[in-house]
Short mmCIF file of C-alpha atoms in Angstrom, two decimals:
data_model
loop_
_atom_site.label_atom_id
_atom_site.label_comp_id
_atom_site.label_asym_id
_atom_site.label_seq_id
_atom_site.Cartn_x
_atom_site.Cartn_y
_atom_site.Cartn_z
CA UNK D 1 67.53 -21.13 -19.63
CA UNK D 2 66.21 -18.75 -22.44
CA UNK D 3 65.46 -15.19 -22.11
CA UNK D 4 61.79 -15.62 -22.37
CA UNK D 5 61.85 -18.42 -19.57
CA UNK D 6 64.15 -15.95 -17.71
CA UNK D 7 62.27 -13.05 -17.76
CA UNK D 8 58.80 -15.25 -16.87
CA UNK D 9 60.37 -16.54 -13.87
CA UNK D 10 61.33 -13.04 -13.13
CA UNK D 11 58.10 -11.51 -13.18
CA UNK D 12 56.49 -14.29 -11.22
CA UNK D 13 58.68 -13.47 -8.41
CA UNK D 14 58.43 -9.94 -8.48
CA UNK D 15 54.74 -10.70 -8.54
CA UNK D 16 54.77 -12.53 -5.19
CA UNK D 17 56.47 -9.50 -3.81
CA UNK D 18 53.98 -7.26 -4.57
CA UNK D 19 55.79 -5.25 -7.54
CA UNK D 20 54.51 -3.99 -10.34
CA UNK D 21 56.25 -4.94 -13.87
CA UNK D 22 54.64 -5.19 -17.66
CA UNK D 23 56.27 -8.29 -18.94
CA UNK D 24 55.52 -6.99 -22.77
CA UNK D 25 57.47 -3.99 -22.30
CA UNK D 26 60.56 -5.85 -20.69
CA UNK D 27 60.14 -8.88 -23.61
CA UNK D 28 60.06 -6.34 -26.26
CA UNK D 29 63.20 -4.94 -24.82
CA UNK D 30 61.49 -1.75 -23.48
CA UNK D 31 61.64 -0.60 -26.46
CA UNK D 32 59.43 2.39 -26.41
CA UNK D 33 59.17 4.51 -23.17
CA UNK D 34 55.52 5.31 -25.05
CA UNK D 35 54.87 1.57 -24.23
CA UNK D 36 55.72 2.74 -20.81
CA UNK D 37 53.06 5.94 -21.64
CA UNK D 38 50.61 2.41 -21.86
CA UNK D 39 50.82 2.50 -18.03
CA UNK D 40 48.95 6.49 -18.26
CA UNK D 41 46.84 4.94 -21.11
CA UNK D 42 46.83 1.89 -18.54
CA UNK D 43 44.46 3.06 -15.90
CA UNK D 44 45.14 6.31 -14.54
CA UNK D 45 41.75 7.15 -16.99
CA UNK D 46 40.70 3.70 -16.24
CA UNK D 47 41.37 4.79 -12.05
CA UNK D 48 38.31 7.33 -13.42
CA UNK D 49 36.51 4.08 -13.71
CA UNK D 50 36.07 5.39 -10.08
CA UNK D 51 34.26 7.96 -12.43
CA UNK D 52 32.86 3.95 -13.56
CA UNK D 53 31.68 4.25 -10.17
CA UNK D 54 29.88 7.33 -10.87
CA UNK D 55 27.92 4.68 -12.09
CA UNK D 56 26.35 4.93 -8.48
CA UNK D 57 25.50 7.95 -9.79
CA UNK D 58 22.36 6.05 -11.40
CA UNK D 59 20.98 5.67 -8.08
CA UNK D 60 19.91 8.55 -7.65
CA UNK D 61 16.70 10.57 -7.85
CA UNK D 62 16.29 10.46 -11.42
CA UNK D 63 17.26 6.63 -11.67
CA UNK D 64 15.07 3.35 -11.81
CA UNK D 65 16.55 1.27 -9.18
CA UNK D 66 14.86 -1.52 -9.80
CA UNK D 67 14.86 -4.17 -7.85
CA UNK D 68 16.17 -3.04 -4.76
CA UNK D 69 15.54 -5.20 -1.84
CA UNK D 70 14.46 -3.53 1.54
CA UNK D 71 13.65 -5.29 4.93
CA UNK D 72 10.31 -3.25 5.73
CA UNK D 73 8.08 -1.78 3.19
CA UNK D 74 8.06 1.29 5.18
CA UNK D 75 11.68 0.98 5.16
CA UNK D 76 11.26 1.95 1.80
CA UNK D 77 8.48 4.58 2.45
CA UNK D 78 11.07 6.25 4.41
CA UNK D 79 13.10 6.31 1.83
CA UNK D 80 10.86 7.49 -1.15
CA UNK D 81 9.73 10.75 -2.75
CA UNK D 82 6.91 12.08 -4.24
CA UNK D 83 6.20 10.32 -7.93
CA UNK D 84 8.00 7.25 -6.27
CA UNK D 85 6.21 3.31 -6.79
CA UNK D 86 7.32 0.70 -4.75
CA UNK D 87 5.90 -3.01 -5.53
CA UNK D 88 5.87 -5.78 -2.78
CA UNK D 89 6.20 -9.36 -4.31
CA UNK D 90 4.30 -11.82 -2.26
CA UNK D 91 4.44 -12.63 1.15
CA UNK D 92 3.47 -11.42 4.86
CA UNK D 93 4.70 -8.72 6.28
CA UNK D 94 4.44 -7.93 9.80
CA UNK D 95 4.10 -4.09 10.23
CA UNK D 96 2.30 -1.05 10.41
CA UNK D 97 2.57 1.16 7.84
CA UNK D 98 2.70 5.39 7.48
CA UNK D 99 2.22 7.15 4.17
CA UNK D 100 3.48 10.30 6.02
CA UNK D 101 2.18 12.60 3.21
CA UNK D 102 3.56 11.38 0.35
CA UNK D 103 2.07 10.66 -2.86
CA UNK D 104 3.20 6.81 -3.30
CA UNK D 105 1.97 4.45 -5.27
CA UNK D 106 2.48 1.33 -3.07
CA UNK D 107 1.20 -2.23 -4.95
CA UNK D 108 1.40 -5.87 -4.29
CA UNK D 109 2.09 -6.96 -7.80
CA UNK D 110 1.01 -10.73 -6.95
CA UNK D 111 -2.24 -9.79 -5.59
CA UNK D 112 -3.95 -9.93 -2.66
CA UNK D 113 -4.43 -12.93 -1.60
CA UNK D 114 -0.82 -13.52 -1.54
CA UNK D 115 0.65 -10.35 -0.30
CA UNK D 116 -0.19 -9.61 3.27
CA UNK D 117 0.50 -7.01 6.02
CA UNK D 118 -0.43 -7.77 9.33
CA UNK D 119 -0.30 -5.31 11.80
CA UNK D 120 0.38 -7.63 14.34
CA UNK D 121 -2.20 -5.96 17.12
CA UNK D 122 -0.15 -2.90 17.10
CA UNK D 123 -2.04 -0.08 15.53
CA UNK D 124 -4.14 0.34 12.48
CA UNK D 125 -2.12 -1.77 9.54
CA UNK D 126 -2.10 1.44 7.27
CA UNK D 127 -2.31 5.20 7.67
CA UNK D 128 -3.16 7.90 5.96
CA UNK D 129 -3.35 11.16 8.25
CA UNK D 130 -0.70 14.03 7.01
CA UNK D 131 -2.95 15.67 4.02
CA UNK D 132 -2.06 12.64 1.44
CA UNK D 133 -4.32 13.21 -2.01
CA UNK D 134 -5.63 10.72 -4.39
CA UNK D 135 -1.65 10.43 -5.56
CA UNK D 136 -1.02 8.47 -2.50
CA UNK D 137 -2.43 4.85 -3.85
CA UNK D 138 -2.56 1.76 -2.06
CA UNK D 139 -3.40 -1.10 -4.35
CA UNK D 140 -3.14 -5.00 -4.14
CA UNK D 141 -2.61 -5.92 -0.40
CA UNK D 142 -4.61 -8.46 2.55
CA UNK D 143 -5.04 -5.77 5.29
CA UNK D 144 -5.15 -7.95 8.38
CA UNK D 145 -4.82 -8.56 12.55
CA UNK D 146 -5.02 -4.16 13.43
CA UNK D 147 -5.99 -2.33 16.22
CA UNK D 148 -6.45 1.02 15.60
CA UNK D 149 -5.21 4.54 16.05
CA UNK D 150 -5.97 6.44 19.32
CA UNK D 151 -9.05 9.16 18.70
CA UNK D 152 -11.16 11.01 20.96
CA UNK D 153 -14.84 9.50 20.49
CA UNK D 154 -18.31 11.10 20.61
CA UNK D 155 -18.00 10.30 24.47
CA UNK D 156 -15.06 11.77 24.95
CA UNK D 157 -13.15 9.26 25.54
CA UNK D 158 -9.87 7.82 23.74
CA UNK D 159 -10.64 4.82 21.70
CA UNK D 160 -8.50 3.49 19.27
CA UNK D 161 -9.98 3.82 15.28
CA UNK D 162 -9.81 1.89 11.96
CA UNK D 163 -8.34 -1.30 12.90
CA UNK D 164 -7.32 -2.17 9.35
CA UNK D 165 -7.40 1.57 7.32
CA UNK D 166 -7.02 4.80 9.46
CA UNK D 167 -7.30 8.32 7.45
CA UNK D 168 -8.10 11.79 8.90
CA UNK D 169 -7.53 14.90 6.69
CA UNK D 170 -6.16 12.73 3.92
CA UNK D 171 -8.05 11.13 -0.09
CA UNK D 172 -6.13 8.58 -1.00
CA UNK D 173 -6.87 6.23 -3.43
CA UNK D 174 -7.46 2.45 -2.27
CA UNK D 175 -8.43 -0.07 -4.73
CA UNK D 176 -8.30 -4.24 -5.09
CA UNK D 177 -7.69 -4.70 -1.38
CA UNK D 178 -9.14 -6.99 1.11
CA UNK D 179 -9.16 -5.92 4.55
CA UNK D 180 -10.12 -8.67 7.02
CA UNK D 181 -10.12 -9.89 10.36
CA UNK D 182 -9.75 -6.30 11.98
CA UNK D 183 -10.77 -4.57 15.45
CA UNK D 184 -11.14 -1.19 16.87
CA UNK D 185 -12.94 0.52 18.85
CA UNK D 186 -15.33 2.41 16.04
CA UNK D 187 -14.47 1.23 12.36
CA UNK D 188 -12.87 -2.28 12.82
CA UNK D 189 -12.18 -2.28 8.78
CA UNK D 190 -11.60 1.35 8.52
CA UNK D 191 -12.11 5.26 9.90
CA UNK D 192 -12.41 7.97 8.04
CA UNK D 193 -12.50 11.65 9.84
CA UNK D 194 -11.56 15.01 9.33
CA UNK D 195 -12.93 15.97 6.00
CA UNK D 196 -11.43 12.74 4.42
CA UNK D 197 -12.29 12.15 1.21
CA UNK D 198 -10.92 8.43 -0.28
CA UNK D 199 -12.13 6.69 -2.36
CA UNK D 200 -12.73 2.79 -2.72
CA UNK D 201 -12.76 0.04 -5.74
CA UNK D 202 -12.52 -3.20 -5.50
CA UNK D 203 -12.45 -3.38 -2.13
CA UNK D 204 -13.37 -6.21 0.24
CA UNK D 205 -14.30 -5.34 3.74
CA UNK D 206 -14.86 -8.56 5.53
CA UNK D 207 -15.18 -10.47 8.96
CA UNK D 208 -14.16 -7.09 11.35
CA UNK D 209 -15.15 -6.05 14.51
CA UNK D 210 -16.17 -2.69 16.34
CA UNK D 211 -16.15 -2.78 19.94
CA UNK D 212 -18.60 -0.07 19.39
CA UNK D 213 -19.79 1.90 15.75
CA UNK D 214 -19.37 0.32 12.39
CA UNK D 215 -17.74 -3.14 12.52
CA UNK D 216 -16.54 -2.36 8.74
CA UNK D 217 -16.37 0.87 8.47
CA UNK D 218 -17.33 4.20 10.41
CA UNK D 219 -17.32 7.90 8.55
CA UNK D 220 -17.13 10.75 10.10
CA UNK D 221 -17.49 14.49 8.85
CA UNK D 222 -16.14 13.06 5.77
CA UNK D 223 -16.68 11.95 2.04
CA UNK D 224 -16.67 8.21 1.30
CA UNK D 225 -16.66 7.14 -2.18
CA UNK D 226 -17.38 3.17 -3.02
CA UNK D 227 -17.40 1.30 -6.02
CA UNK D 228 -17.22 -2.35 -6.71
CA UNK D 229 -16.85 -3.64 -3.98
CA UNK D 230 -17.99 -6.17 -0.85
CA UNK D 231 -19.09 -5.39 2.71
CA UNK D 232 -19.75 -8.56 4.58
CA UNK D 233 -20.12 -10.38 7.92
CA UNK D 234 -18.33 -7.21 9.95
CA UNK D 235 -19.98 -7.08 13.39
CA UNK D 236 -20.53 -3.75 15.56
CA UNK D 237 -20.77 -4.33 19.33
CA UNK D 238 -22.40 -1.02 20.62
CA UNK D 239 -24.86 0.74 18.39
CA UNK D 240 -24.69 1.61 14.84
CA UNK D 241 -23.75 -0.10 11.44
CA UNK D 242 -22.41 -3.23 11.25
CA UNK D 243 -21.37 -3.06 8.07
CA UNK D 244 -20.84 0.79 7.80
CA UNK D 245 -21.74 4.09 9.92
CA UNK D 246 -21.77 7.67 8.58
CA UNK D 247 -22.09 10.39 10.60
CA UNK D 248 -21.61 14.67 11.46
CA UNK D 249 -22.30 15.87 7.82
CA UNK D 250 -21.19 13.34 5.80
CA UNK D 251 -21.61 12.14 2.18
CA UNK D 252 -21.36 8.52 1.16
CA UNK D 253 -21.78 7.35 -2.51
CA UNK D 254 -21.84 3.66 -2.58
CA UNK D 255 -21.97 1.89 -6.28
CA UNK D 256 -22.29 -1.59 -7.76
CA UNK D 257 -21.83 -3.18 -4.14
CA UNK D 258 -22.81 -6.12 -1.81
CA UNK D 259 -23.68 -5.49 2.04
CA UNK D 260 -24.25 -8.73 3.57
CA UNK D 261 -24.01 -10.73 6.53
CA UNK D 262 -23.59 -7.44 8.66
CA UNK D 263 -24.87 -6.84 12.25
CA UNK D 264 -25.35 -4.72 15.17
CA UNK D 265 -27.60 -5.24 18.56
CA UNK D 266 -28.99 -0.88 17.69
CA UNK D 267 -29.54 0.66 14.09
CA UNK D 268 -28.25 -0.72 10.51
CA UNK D 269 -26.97 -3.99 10.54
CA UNK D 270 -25.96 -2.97 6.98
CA UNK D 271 -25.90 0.72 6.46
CA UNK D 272 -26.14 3.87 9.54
CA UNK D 273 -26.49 6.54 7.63
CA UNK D 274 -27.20 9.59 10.49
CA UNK D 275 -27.01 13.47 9.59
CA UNK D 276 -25.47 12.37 6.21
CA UNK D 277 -26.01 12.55 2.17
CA UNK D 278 -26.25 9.13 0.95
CA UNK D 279 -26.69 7.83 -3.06
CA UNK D 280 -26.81 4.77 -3.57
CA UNK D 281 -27.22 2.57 -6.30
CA UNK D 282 -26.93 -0.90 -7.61
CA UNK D 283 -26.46 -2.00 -3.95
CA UNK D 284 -27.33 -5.61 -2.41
CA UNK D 285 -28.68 -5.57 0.86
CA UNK D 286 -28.82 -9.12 2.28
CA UNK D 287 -28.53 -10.89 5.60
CA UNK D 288 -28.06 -8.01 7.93
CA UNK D 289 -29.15 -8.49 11.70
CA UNK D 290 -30.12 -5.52 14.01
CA UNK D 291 -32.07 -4.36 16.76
CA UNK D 292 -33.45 -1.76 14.47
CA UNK D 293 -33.16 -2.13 10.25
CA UNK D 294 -31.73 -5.05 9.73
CA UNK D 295 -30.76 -4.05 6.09
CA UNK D 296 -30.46 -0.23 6.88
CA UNK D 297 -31.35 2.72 9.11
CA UNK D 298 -31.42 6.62 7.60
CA UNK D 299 -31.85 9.94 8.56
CA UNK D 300 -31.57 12.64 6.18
CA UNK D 301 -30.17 10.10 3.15
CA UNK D 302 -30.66 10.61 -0.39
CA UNK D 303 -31.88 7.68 -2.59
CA UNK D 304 -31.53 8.00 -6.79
CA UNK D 305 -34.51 6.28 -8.17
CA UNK D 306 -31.64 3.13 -9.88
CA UNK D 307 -30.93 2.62 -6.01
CA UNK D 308 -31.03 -0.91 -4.96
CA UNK D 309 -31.58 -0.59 -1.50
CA UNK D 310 -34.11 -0.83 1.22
CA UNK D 311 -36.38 1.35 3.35
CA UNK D 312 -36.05 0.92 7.33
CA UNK D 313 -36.80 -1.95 8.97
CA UNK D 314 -37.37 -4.02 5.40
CA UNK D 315 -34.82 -6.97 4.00
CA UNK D 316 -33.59 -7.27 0.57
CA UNK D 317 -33.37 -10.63 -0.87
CA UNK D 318 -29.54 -11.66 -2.45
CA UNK D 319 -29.56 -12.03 -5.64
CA UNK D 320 -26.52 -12.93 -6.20
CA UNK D 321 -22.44 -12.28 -4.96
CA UNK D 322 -19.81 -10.61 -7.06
CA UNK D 323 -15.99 -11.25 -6.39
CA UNK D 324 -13.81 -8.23 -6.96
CA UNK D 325 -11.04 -9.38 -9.44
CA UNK D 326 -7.33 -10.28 -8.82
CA UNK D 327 -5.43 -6.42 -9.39
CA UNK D 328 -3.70 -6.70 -12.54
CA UNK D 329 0.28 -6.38 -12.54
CA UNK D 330 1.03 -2.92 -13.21
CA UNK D 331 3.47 -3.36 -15.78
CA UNK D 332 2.14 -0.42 -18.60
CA UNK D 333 0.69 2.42 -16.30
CA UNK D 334 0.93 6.14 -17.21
CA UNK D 335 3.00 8.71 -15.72
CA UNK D 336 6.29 6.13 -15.37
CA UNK D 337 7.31 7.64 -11.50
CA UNK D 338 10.92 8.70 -10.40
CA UNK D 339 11.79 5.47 -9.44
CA UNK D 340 10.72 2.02 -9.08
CA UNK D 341 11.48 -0.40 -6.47
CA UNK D 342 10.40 -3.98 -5.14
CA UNK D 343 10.25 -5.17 -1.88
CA UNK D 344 10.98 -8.98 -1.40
CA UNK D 345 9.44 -9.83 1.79
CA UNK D 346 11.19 -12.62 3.52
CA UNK D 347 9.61 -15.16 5.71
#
């Protein structure tokens, strides 16, 4: 047997043992202890590969960490800072979900008919009600199957609020959202209290139901800004708005909108607007059902002379529907946040 066979056969048995050996080195003869200096050059600075490790290092604040999967979206709410975007690829989710202050940008990147949460009867499907500002953004989502958030009502009693959006001290920004098939007790779509101040685009408000005030939507002592968007077939059980209430001082601004199919056995099967500034304008009324104003009931509102709307009591006439459009992917938006990460929602 040669020495190269020799020395093969040798190494595969010190192998199996578990010992190290550099067959080069012994080949060559060993002829440089330098070549033995290859085992430093070897890996002792590649064992700072562990510092490779510190590749980890890229996950964290300052990184993009994108994907990263997470089993909840408010899993990764929880996790997030200030700056942060998370996008949720489609799917239903079954959850209630907490902004808890933070200024998020939280989008369904393949729209909203095919990304879903459904609150599941277990509270209002979103919140917004630690101080969040028009930073915190909620963009993209089906807001479906809530309940609502406990509140002492005008009778004091406690009533659960804003079946599908609840937000109370808080102006975050909600756009191309649909948010259907809700109930509470007032604001079966949404509630907005406690000098709120968020605003709306693109924003369907559809097929909800108030046990009381405002089957879509009930304001209170608050500033509601809409634009773009779709009120329709929301029901109120008790007495005002069907479509939407505002009430205790506060201001709604409604824009280039549709309010139909709304109703309510009182006032407004539209619009209530009591002890609030309204403007409206470019508004369809059509379709609403109530005891009293089928289209809309006011006290102290505000009308701009472009207003397409309707005096107590009267009808408007459709004259056509609008569909708010499909939110693009955000793939070029300014102000790149912290961090970027994508929730894959599994069935």
């Amino acid at each position: 047997m040669n020495i190269h066979k020799l020395v093969t056969l040798l190494a595969v048995v010190l192998f199996g043992l578990g010992c190290p050996i550099d067959v080069d080195d012994h080949h060559s003869g060993g002829d440089d202890d330098t070549g033995g200096d290859d085992d430093t050059g070897d890996d002792d600075t590649g064992d700072d590969d562990d510092t490779g490790d510190d590749d980890d290092t890229r996950d964290d604040d300052t990184a993009v960490t994108a994907p990263i999967d997470y089993p909840t979206i408010q899993d990764a709410l929880d996790v997030s800072a200030d700056g942060d975007e998370i996008w949720v690829e489609a799917g239903t989710s079954l959850e209630n979900i907490d902004f808890a202050g933070k200024a998020i940008r939280l989008i369904g990147v393949d729209g909203m008919e095919a990304t879903v949460i459904d609150g599941g009867q277990a509270g209002s499907v979103v919140t917004f009600d630690d101080g969040e500002g028009p930073d915190a953004v909620l963009q993209g989502f089906t807001l479906t199957n809530g309940s609502g958030t406990g509140v002492t009502g005008e009778d004091g009693g406690h009533h659960p609020c804003g079946g599908g959006i609840f937000v109370a001290g808080s102006s975050p920004t909600l756009s191309n959202l649909t948010v259907v098939g809700n109930e509470a007790w007032d604001g079966g779509g949404m509630f907005v209290t406690d000098a709120s101040a968020p605003t709306l685009s693109q924003v369907t408000i559809a097929d909800n139901t108030a046990a009381d005030d405002g089957g879509g939507m009930y304001v209170w002592a608050s500033a509601l800004e809409i634009r773009h968007s779709r009120i329709t077939g929301n029901e109120a059980h008790g007495e005002d708005g069907g479509g939407i209430v505002t009430k205790n001082g506060s201001t709604l601004t409604l824009a280039h909108a549709v309010v139909c199919g709304n109703s309510t056995p009182d006032d407004g099967g539209g619009i209530r607007v009591k002890d609030t500034t309204a403007t409206l304008e470019h508004v369809v009324l059509c379709g609403n059902h109530a005891g009293d104003g089928g289209a809309s009931r006011s006290r102290t509102a505000r009308r701009r002379p472009t207003t397409t709307t309707t005096r107590p009591r009267a009808t408007t006439t459709a004259r056509g529907t609008t569909t708010a459009p499909r939110p693009s992917t955000p793939t070029a938006m300014a102000g790149t946040p912290a961090r970027t990460a994508t929730i894959q929602i599994r069935p």
